[in-house]
Coordinates of C-alpha atoms in Angstrom, one line a residue:
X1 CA 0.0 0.0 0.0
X2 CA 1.5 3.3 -0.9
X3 CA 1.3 6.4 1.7
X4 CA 0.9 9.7 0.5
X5 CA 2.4 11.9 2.5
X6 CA 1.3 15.8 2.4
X7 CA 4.4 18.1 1.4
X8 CA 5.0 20.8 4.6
X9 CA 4.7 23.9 3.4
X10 CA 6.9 26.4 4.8
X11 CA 5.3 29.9 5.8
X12 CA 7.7 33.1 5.3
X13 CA 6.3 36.3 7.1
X14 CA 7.6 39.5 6.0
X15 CA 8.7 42.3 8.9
X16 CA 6.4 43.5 11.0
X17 CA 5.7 47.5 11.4
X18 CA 7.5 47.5 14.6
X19 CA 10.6 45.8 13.3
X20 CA 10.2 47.8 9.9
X21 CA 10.6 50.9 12.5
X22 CA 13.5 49.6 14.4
X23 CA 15.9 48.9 11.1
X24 CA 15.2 52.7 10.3
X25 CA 16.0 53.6 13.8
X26 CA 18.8 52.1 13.3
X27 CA 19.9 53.5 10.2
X28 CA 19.1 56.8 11.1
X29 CA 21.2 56.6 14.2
X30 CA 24.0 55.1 12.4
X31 CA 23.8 57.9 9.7
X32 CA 23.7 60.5 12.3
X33 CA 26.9 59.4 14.0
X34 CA 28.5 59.2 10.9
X35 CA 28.1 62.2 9.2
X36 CA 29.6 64.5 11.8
X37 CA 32.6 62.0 10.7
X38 CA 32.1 62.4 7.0
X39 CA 32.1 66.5 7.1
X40 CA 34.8 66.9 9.6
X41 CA 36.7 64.9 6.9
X42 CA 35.4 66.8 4.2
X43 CA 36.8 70.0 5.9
X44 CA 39.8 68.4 6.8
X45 CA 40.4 68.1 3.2
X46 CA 39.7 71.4 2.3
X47 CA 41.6 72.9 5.2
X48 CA 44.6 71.1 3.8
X49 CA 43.9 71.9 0.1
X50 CA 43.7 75.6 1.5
X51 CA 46.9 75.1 3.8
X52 CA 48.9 74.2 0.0
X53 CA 48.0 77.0 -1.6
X54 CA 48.7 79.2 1.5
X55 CA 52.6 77.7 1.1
X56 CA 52.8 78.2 -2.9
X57 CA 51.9 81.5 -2.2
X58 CA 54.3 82.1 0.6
X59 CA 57.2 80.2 -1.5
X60 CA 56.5 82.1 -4.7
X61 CA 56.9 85.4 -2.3
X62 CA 60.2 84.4 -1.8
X63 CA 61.0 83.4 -5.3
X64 CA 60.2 87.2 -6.4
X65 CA 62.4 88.6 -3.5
X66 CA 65.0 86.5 -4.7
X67 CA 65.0 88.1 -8.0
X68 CA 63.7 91.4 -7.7
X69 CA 65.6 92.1 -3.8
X70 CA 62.3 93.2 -2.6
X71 CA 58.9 92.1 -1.7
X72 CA 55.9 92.6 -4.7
X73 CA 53.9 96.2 -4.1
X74 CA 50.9 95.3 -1.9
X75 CA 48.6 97.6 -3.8
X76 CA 48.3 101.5 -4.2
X77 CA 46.8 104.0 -6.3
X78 CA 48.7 107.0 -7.6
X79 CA 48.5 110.1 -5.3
X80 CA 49.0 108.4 -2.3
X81 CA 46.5 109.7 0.9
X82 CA 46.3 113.1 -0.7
X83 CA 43.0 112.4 -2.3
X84 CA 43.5 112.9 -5.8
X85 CA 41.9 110.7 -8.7
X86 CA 45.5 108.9 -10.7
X87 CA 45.6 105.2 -11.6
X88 CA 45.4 102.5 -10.3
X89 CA 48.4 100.4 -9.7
X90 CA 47.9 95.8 -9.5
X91 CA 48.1 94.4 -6.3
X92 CA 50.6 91.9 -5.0
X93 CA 48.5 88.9 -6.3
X94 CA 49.1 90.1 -9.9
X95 CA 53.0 90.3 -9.7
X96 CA 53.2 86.6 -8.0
X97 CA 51.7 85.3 -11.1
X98 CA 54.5 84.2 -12.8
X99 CA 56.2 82.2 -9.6
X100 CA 52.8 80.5 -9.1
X101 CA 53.1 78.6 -12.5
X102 CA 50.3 81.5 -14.2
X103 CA 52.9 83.7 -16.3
X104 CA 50.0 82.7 -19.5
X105 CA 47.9 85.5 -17.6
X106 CA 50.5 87.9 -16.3
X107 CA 51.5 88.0 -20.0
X108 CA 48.5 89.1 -21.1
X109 CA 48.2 91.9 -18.6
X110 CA 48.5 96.0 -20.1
X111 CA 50.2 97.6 -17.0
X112 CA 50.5 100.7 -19.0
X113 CA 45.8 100.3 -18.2
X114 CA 44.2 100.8 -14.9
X115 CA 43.5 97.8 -12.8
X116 CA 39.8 97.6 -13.9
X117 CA 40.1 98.5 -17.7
X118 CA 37.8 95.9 -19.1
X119 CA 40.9 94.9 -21.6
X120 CA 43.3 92.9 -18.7
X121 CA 39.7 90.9 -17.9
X122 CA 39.1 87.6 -18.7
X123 CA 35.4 87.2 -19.6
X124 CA 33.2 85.9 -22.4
X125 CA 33.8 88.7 -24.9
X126 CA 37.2 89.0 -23.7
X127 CA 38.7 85.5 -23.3
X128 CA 42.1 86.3 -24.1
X129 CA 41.9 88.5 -20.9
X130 CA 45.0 87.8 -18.4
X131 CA 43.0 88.3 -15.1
X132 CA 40.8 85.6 -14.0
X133 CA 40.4 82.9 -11.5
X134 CA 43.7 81.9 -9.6
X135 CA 42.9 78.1 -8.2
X136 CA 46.0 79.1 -5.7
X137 CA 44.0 82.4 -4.5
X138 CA 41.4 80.4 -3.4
X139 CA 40.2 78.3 -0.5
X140 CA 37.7 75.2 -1.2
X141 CA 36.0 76.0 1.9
X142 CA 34.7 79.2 0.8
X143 CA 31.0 78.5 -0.7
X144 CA 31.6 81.8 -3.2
X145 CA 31.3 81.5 -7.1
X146 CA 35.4 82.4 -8.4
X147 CA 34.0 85.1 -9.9
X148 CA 32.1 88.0 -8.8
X149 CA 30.2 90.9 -9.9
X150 CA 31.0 93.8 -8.8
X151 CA 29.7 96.7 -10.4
X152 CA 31.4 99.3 -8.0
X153 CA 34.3 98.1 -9.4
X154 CA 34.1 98.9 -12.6
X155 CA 30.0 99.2 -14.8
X156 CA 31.8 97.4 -17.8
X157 CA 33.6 94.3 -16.3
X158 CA 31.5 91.5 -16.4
X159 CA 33.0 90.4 -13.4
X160 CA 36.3 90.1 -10.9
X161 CA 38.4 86.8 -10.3
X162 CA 38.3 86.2 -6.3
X163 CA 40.9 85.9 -4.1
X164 CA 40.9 84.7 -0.4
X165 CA 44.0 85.7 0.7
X166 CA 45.2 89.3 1.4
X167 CA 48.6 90.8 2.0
X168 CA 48.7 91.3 5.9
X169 CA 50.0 95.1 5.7
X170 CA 49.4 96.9 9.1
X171 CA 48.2 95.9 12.8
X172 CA 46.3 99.3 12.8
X173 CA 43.6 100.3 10.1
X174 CA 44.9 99.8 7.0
X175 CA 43.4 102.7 5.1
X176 CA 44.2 106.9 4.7
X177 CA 43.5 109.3 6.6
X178 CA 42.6 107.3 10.1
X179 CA 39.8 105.2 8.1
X180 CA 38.3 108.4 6.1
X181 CA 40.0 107.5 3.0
X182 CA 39.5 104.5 0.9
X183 CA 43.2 103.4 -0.3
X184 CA 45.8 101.2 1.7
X185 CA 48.2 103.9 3.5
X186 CA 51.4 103.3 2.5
X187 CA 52.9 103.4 6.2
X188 CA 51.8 100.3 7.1
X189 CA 54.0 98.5 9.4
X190 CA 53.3 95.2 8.4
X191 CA 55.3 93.1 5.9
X192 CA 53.5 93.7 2.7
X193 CA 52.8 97.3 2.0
X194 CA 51.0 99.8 -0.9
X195 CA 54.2 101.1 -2.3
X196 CA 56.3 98.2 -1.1
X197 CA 59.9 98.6 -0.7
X198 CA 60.1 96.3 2.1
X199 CA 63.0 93.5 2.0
X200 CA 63.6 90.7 4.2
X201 CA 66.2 92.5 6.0
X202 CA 63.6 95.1 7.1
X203 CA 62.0 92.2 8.9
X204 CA 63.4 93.1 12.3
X205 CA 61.4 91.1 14.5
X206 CA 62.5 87.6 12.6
X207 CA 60.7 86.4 9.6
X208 CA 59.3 83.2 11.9
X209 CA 57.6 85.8 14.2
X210 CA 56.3 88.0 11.3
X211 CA 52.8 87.5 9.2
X212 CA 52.6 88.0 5.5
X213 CA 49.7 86.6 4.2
X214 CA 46.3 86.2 5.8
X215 CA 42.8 84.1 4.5
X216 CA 39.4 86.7 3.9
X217 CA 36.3 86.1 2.8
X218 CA 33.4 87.9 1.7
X219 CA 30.0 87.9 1.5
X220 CA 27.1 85.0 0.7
X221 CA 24.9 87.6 -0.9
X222 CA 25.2 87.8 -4.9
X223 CA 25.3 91.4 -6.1
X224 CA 24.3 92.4 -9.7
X225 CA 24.3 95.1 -11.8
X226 CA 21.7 97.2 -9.8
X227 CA 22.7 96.0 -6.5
X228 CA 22.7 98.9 -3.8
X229 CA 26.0 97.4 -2.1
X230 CA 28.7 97.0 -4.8
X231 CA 31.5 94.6 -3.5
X232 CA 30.5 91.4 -2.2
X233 CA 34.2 90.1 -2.2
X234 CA 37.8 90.8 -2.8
X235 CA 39.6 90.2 -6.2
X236 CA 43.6 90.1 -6.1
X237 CA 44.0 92.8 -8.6
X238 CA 43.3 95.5 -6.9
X239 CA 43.1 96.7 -3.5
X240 CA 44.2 93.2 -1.4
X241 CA 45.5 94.5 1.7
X242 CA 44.3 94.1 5.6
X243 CA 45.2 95.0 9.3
X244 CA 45.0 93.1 11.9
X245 CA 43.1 95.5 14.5
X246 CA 40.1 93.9 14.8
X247 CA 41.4 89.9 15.2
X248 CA 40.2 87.1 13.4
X249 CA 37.1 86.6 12.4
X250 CA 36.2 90.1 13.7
X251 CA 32.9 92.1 13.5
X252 CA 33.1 92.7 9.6
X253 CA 33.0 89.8 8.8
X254 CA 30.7 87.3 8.0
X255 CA 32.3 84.0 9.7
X256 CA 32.6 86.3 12.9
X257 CA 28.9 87.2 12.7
X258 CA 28.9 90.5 11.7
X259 CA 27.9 91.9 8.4
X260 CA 30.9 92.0 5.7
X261 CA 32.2 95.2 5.2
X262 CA 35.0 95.6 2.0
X263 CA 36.3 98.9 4.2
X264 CA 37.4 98.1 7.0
X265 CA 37.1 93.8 6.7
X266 CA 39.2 91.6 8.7
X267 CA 41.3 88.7 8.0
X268 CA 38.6 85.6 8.6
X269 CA 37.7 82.1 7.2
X270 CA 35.2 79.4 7.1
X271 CA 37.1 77.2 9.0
X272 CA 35.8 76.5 12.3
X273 CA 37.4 78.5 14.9
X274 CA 40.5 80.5 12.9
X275 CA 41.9 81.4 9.7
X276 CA 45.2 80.5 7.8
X277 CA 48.3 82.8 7.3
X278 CA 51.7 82.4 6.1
X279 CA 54.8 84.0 7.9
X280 CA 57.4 85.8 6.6
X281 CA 60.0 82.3 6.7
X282 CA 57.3 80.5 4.3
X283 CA 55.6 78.3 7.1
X284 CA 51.5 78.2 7.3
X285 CA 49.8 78.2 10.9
X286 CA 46.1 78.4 11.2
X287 CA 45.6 80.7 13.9
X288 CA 42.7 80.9 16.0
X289 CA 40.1 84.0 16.7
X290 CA 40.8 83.7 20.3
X291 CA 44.3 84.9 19.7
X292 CA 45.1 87.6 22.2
X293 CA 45.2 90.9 19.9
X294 CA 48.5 92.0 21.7
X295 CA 50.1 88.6 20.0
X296 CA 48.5 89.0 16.8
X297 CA 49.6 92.4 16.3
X298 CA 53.5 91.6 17.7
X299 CA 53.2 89.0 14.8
X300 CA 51.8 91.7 12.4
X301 CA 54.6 94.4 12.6
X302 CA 57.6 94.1 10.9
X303 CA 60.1 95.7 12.6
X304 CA 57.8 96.5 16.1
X305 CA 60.5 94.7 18.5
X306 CA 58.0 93.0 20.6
X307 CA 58.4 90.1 22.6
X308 CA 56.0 87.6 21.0
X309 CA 56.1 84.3 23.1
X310 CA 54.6 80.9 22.4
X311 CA 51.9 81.6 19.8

């Protein structure tokens, strides 16, 4: 007699709503312990990428003092403080061109035009233009576009290549006439000044204890043609020069949480907690906003003969 015996049959149940909630639980926990992780190494990144450019910057400093016997002019405008209308001279970004592997653009430049004559611009009726964005001039962590309009600049640029480094000229204001002017004084006591003469043997106070170069940033807000406030950022053509009286990340400035200000500004960064600068000897430090201002402004003068410290 043959037994027929009935197949079992297996029953799979799917997950139930509570363990459907758990795995997300889960997952979201896991993803929010993570990605704390994931952006500090993101800014890590960018802080180093940022830190690299600060040292070709610093080294190419160094490779135009060693040809020319003297530091690049910071910036300056004929006329000096007196108040009268001349040109225009290029800042200290635009002569470092050639030492930071960009001599295709500095050969393009007119220096017999002002520094906003539409002709030295790089643009889309003008692509043959020498000045344009520097990758070395900028910092990754800054969420700007590399180009800005700025119409207070000049009405007929298109637009001005950003920088976010400035020359670090004085530990007082930086501008004429105790802040009622609008051009860099060419007094400062810093290392790079408007008509610079400055050599490293002017560097009294040691070239390890001396600042040269500091990080900026500008402003979130895009500006246009019409735009009641002109300059939303800072262009290494023209004026890039700053003091160091109101610290880091200081009251005009937007990482400091104040509202950006082009006159008088303040060396700042998106980094949390400090901004980069290169000294004098070619090292990069990023210093933080809680530097006491008596220290930062020992570091800032050239030839101030202060007794600095640990820093």
């Amino acid at each position: 007699m043959i037994v027929f015996q009935k197949a079992s049959v297996v029953k799979r149940e799917g997950f139930t709503l509570v363990e459907l909630l758990v795995v997300i639980a889960i997952i979201g926990v896991l993803v929010a312990l993570l990605l704390p992780a994931v952006q500090q190494a993101r800014e890590a990144a960018r802080r180093m990428s940022c830190s690299a450019n600060f040292k070709q910057v610093a080294l190419a400093i160094h490779n135009y003092h060693d040809t020319h016997l003297v530091f690049p002019v910071g910036a300056g405008i004929g006329g000096g403080c007196s108040g009268t209308t001349e040109k225009h001279m290029f800042s200290w970004g635009v002569h470092l061109l050639p030492y930071i592997e960009q001599s295709a653009r500095y050969n393009q430049i007119d220096f017999t035009l002002a520094t906003n004559d539409p002709v030295n611009y790089e643009s889309s009726t003008n692509p043959q233009g020498g000045l344009g964005p520097v990758t070395t001039y900028i910092c990754p962590s800054n969420p700007q576009s590399d180009l800005m309009i700025n119409p207070g600049f000049s009405a007929l640029l298109e637009a001005v290549p950003r920088t976010d480094m400035a020359g670090v000229t004085d530990s007082r204001d930086w501008r004429c006439n105790a802040g009622a002017g609008v051009r860099p004084r060419p007094d400062g006591n810093g290392a790079l000044v408007a008509w610079s003469k400055i050599r490293f043997k002017d560097i009294i106070d040691g070239t390890s204890n001396t600042l040269i170069i500091g990080e900026i940033t500008g402003d979130h807000k895009v500006t246009t043609r019409s735009s009641a406030t002109a300059l939303n950022g800072n262009s290494y053509a023209h004026y890039d020069l700053f003091d160091t009286s109101t610290g880091i990340n200081g009251p005009f400035t937007m990482p400091g949480g104040g509202a950006y200000a082009f006159r008088p500004q303040a060396f700042s960064s998106f980094h949390p907690g400090g901004a980069h600068f290169a000294l004098a000897d070619g090292s990069v430090r990023l210093f933080t906003e809680t530097i006491d201002q008596i220290t930062l402004a020992g570091l800032t003068t050239r030839a101030g003969d202060e007794v600095v410290g640990e820093f």
